[in-house]
Short mmCIF file of N, CA and C in Angstrom, two decimals:
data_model
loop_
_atom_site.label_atom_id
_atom_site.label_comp_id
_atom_site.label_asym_id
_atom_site.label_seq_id
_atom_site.Cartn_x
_atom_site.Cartn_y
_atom_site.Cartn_z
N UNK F 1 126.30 123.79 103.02
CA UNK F 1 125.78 122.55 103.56
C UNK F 1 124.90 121.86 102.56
N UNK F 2 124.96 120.64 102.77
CA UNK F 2 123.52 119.50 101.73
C UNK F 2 122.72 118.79 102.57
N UNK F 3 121.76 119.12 102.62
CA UNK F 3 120.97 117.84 103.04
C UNK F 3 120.71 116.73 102.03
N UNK F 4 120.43 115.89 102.83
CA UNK F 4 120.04 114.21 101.74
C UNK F 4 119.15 113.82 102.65
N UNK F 5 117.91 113.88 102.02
CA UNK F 5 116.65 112.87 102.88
C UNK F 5 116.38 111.49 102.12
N UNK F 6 115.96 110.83 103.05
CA UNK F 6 116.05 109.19 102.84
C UNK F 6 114.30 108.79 103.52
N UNK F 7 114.46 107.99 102.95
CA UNK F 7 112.62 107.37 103.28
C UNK F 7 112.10 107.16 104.94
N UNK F 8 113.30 106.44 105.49
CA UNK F 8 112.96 105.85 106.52
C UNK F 8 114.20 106.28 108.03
N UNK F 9 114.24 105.70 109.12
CA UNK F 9 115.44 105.79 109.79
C UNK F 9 115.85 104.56 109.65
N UNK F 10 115.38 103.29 109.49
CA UNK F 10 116.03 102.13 109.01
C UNK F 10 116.60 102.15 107.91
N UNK F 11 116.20 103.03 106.76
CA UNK F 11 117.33 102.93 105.40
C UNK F 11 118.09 103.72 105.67
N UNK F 12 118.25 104.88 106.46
CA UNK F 12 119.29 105.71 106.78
C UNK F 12 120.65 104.95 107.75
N UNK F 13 120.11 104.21 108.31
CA UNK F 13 120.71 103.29 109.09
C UNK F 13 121.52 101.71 108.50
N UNK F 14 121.00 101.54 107.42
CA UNK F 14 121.40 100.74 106.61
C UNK F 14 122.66 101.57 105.68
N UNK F 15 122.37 102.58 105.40
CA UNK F 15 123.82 103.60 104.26
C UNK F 15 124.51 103.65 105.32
N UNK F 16 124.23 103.72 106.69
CA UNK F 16 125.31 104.44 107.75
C UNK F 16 126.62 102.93 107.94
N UNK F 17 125.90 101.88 107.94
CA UNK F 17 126.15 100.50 108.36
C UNK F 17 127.20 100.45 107.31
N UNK F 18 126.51 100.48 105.77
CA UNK F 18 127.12 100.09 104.46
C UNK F 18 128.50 101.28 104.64
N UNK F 19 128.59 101.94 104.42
CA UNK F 19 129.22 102.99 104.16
C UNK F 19 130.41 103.64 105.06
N UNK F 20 130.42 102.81 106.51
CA UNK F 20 131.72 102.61 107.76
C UNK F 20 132.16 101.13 107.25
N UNK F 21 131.40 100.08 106.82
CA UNK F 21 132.13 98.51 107.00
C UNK F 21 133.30 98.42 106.55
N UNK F 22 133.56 97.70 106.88
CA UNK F 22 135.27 97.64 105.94
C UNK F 22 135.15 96.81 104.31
N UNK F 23 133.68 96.13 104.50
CA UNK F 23 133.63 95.98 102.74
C UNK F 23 133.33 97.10 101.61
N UNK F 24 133.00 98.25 102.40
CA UNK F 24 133.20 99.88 101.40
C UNK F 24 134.36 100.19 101.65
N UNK F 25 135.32 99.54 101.74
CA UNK F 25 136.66 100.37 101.30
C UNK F 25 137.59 100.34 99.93
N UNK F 26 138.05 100.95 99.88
CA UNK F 26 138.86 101.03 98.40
C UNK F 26 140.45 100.54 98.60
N UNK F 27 141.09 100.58 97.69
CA UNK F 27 142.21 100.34 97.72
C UNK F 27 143.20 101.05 98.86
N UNK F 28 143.20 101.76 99.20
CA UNK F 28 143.56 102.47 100.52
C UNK F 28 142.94 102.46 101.80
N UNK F 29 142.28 101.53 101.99
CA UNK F 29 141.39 101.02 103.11
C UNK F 29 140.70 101.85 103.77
N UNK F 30 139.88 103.44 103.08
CA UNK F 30 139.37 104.36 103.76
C UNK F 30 137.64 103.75 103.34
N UNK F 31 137.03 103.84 104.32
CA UNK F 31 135.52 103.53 103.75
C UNK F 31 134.72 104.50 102.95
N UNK F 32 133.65 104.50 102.25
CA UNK F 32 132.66 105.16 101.90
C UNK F 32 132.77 106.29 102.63
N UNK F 33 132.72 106.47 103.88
CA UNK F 33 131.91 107.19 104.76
C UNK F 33 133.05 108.32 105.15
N UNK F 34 134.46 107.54 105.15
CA UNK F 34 135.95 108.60 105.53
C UNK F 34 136.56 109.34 104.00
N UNK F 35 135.89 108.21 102.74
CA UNK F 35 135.84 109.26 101.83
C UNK F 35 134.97 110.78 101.72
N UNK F 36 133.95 110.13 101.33
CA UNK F 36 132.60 111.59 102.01
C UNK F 36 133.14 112.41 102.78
N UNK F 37 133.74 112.38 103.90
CA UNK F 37 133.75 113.01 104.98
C UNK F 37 135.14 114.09 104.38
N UNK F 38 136.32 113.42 103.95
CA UNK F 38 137.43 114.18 103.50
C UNK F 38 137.03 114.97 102.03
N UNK F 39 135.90 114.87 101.71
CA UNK F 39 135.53 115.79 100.10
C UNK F 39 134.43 116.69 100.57
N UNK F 40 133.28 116.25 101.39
CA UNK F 40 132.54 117.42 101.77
C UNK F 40 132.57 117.53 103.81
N UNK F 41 133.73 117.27 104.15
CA UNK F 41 133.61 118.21 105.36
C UNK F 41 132.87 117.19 106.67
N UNK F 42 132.56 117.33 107.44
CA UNK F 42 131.25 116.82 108.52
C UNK F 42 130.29 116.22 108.11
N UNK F 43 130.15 115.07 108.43
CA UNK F 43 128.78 114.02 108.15
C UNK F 43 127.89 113.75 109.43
N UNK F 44 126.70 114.07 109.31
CA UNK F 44 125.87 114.16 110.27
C UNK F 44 124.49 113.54 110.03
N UNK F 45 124.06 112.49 110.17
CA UNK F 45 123.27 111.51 110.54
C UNK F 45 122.48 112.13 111.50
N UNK F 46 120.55 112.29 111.37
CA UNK F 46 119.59 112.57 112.18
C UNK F 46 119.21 111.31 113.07
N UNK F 47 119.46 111.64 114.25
CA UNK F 47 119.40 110.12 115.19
C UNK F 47 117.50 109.88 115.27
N UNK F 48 117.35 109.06 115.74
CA UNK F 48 115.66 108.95 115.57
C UNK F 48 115.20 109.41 116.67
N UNK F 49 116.25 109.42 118.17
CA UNK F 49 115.94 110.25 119.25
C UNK F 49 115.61 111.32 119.49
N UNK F 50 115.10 111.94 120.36
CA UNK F 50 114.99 113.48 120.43
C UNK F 50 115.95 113.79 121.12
N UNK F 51 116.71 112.71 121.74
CA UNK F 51 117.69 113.54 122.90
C UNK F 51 119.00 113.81 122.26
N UNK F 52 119.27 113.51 121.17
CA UNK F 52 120.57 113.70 120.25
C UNK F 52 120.38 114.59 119.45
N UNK F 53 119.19 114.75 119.17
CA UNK F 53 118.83 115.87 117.84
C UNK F 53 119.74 117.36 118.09
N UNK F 54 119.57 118.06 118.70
CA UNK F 54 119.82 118.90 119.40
C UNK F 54 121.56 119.02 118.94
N UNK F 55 121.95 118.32 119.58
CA UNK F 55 123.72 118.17 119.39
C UNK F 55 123.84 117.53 117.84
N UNK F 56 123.48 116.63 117.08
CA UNK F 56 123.72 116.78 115.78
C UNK F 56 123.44 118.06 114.87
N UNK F 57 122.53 118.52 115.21
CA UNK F 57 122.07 119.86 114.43
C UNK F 57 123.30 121.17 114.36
N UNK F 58 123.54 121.08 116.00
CA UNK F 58 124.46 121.88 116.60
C UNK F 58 125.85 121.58 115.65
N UNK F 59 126.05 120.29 115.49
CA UNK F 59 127.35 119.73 114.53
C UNK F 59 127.51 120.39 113.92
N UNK F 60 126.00 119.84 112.79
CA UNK F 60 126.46 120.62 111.25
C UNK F 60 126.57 122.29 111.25
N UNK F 61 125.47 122.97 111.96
CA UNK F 61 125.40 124.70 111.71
C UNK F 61 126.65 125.22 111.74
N UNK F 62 127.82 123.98 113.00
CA UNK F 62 129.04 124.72 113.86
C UNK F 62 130.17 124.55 112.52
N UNK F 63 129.79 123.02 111.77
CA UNK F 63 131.13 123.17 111.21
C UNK F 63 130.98 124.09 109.15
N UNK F 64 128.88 124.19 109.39
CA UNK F 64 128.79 125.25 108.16
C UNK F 64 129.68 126.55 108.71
N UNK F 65 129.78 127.39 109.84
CA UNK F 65 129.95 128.50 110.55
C UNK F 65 131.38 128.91 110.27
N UNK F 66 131.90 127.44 110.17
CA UNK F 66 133.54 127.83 110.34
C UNK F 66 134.01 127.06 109.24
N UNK F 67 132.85 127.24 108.16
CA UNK F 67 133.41 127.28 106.28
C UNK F 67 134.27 125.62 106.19
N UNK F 68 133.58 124.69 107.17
CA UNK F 68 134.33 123.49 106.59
C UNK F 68 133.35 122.67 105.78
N UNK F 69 132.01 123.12 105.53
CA UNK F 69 130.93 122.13 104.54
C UNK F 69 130.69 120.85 105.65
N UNK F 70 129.44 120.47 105.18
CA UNK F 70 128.82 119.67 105.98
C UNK F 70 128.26 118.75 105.03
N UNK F 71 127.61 117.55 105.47
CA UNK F 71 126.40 116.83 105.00
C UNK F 71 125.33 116.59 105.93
N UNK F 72 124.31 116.82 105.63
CA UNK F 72 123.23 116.43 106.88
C UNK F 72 122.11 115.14 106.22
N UNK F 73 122.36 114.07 106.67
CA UNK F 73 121.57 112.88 106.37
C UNK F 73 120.65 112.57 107.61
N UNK F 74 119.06 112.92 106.83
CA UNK F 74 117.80 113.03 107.10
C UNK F 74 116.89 112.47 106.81
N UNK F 75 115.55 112.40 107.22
CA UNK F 75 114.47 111.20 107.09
C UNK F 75 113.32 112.30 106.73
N UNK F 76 112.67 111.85 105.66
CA UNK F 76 111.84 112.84 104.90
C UNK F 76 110.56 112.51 106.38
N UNK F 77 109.45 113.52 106.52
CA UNK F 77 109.08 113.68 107.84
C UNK F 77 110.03 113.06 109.25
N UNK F 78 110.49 113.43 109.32
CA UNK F 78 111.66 113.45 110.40
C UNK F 78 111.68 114.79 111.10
N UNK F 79 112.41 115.07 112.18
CA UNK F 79 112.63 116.17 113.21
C UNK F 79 113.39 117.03 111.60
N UNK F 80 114.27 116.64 110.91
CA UNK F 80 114.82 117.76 110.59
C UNK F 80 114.44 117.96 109.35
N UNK F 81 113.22 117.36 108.92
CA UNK F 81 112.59 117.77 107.48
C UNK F 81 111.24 118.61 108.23
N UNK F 82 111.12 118.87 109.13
CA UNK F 82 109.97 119.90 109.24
C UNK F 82 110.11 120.91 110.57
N UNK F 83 109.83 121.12 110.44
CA UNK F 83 110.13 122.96 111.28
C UNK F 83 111.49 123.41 111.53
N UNK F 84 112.29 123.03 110.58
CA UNK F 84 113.55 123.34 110.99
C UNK F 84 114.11 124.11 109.46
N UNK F 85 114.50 125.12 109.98
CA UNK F 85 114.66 126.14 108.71
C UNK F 85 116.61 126.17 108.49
N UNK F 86 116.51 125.65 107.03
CA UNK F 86 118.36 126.01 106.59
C UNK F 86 118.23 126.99 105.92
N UNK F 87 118.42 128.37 105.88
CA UNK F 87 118.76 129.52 105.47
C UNK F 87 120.24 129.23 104.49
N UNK F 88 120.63 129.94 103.67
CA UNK F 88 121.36 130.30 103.35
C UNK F 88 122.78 128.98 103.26
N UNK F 89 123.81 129.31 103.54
CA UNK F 89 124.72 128.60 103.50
C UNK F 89 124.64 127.00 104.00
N UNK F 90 123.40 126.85 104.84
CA UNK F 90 123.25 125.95 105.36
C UNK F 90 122.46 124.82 104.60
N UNK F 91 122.04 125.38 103.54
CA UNK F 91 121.64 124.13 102.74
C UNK F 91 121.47 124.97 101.40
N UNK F 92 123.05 124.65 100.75
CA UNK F 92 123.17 125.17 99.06
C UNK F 92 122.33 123.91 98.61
N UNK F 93 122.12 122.62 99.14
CA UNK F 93 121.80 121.95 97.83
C UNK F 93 120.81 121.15 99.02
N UNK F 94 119.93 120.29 97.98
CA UNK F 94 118.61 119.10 98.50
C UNK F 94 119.35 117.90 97.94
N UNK F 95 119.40 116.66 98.40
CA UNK F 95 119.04 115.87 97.94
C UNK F 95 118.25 114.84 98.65
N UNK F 96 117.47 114.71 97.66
CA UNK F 96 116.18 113.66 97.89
C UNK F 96 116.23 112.26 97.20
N UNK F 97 116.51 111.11 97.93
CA UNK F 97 116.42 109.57 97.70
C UNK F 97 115.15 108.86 98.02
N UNK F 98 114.51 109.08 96.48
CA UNK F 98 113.62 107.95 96.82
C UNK F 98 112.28 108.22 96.72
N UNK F 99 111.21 108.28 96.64
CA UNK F 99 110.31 108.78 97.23
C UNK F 99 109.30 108.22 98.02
N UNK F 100 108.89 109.13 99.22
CA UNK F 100 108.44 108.93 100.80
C UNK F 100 107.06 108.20 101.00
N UNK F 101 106.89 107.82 100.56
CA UNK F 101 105.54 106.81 100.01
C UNK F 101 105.41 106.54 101.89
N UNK F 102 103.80 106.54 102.28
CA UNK F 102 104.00 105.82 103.82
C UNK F 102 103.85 104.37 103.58
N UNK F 103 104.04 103.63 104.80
CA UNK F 103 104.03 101.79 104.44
C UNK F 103 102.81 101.91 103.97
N UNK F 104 102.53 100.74 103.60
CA UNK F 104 101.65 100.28 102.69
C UNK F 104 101.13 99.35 103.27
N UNK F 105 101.76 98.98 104.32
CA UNK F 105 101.06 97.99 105.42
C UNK F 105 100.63 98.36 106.48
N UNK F 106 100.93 99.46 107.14
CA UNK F 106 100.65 100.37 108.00
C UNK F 106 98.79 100.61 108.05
N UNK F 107 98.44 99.42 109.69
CA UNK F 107 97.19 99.43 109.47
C UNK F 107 96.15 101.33 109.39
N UNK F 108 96.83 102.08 109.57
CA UNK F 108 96.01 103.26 109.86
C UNK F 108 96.23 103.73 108.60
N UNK F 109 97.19 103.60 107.90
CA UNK F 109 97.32 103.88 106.25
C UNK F 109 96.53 103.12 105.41
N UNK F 110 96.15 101.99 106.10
CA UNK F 110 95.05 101.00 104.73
C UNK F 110 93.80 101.40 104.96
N UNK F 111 93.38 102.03 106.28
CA UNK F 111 92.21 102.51 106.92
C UNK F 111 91.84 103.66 105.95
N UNK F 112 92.65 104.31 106.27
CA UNK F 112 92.38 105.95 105.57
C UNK F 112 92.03 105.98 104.16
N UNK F 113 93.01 104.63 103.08
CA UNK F 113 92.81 104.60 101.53
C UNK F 113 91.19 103.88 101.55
N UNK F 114 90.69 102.99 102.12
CA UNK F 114 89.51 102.64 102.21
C UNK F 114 88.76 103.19 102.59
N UNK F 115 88.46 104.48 103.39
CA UNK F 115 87.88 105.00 103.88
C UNK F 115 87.56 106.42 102.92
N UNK F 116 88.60 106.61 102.27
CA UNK F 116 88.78 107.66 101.10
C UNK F 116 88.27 107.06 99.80
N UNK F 117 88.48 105.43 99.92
CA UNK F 117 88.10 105.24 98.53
C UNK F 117 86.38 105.36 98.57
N UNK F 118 85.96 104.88 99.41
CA UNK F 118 84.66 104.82 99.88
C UNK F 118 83.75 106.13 99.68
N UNK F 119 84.11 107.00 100.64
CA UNK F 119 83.70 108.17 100.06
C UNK F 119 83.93 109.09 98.59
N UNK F 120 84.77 108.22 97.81
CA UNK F 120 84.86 109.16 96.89
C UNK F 120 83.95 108.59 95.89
N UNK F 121 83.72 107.09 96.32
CA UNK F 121 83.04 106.23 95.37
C UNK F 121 81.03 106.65 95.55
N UNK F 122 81.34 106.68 96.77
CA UNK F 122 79.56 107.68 96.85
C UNK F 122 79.43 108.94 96.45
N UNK F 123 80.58 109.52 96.55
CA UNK F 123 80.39 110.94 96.03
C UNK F 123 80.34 111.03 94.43
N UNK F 124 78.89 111.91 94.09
CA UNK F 124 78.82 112.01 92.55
C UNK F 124 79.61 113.08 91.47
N UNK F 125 79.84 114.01 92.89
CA UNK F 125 80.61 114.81 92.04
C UNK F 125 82.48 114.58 92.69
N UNK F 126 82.33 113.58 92.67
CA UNK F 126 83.94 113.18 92.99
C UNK F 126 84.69 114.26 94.10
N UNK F 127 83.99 114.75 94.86
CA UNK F 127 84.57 115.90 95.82
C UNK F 127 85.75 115.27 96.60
N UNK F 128 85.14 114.18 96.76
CA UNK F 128 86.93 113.53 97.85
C UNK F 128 87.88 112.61 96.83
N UNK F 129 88.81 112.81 97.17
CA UNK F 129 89.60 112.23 96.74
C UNK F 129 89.73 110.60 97.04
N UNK F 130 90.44 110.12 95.82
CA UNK F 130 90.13 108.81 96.34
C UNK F 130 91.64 107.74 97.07
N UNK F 131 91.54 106.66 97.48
CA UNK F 131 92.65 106.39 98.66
C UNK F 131 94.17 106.21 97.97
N UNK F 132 94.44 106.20 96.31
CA UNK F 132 95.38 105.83 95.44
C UNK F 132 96.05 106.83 95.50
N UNK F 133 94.87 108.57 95.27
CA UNK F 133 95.31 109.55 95.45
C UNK F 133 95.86 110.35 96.59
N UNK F 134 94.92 110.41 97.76
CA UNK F 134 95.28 110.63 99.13
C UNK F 134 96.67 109.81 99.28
N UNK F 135 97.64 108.18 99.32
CA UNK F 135 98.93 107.89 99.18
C UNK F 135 99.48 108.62 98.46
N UNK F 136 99.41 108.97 97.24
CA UNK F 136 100.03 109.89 96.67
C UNK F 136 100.43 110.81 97.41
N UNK F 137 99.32 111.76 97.08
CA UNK F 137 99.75 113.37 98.04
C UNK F 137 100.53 113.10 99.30
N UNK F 138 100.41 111.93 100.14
CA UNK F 138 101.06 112.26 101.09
C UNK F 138 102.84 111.96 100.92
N UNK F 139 103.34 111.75 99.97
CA UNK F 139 104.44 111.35 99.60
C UNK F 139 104.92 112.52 98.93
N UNK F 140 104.27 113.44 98.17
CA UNK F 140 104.92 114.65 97.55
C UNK F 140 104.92 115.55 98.87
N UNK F 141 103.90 115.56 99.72
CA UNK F 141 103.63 116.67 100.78
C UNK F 141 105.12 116.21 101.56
N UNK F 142 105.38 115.34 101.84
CA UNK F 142 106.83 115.07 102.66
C UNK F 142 108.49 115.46 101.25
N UNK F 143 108.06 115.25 100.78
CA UNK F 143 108.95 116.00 99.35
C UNK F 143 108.69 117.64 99.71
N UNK F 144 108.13 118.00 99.35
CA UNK F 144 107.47 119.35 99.71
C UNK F 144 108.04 119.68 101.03
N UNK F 145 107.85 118.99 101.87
CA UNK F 145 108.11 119.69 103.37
C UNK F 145 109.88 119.55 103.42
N UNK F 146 110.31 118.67 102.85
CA UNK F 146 111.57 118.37 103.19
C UNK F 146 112.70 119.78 101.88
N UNK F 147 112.19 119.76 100.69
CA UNK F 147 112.43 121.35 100.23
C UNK F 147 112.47 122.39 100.53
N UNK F 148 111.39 122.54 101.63
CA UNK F 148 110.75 123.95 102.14
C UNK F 148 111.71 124.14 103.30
N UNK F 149 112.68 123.17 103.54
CA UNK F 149 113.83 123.80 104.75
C UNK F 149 114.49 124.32 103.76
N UNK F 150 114.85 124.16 102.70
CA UNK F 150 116.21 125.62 102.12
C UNK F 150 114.77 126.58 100.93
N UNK F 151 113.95 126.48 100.53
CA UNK F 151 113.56 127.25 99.86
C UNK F 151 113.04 128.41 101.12
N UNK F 152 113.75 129.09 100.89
CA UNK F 152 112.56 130.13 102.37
C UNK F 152 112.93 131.87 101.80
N UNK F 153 113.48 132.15 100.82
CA UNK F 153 113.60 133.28 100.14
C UNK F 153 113.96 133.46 99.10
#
C-alpha cells in the first residue's frame, strides 16, 4: 500500500475533481484517476466525514489483504494521519505533497504567533520560542505524525 498526504481536504478534493474530468484523459479516453487505479490497484480518498472513514479504511486494508495494492489519499492531520497505524504491507511507501503549514489567516493561528512572539521577546534568555518558529514546528510535527503511521518497527 502508499499513502499520499496532501495539505488540506479541499486540495485533496481538487486532485479528486482534476483527475476523474474528462479533460485528464489521454488518447484512449481513460482519466488520470482510471489510469492510477489500473497500475496501482484501489484508490481510496479520506472523506472529511467520520461516517465514511470507517468503510474507506476498510477498502484499502481489504484490497492490501488480497495482494491487489492500494493507494490511500490523505490529509496531513486528518483521521488517517494520526492514530491510525499501517504496519507492514500496508504502507511500503509515504508520500508527502507539500508542506502542512496551518492557514495563515486562521484567527487562532495569528493569536498564538503573537502571543509567542511576545513572550519570547520579554524573555531574556529566549526560553519560548518565537511565533515564526512555533508555525514552523507545527508543520514538521504534522510531517512527523503523518510518517509515524508506517514507521512503527
Amino acid at each position: 500500500g502508499i499513502l499520499v498526504f496532501v495539505q488540506s481536504y479541499g486540495h485533496l478534493r481538487k486532485l479528486e475533481e482534476m483527475w476523474c474530468s474528462d479533460a485528464s484523459c489521454d488518447a484512449t479516453g481513460r482519466t488520470i484517476w482510471q489510469r492510477m487505479a489500473e497500475h496501482k490497484g484501489t484508490l481510496v480518498m479520506e472523506p472529511k466525514g467520520k461516517e465514511d472513514f470507517q468503510i474507506q479504511r476498510d477498502a484499502y486494508e481489504a484490497a492490501i489483504r488480497a495482494g491487489q495494492g492500494a493507494v490511500l489519499f490523505a490529509v496531513f492531520r486528518g483521521k488517517m494521519s494520526e492514530g491510525v497505524s499501517f504496519n507492514d504491507d500496508f504502507a511500503r511507501a509515504v508520500i508527502c505533497v507539500g508542506v502542512p503549514y496551518p492557514s495563515f489567516v486562521d484567527p487562532w493561528v495569528k493569536r498564538k504567533r503573537d502571543f509567542n512572539d511576545a513572550r519570547h521577546q520579554q524573555s531574556a534568555t529566549s526560553e519560548y520560542i518565537s511565533g515564526s518558529r512555533w508555525y514552523d514546528l507545527q508543520a514538521f510535527r504534522a510531517i512527523n505524525q503523518a510518517l509515524g503511521r508506517v514507521i512503527r518497527y
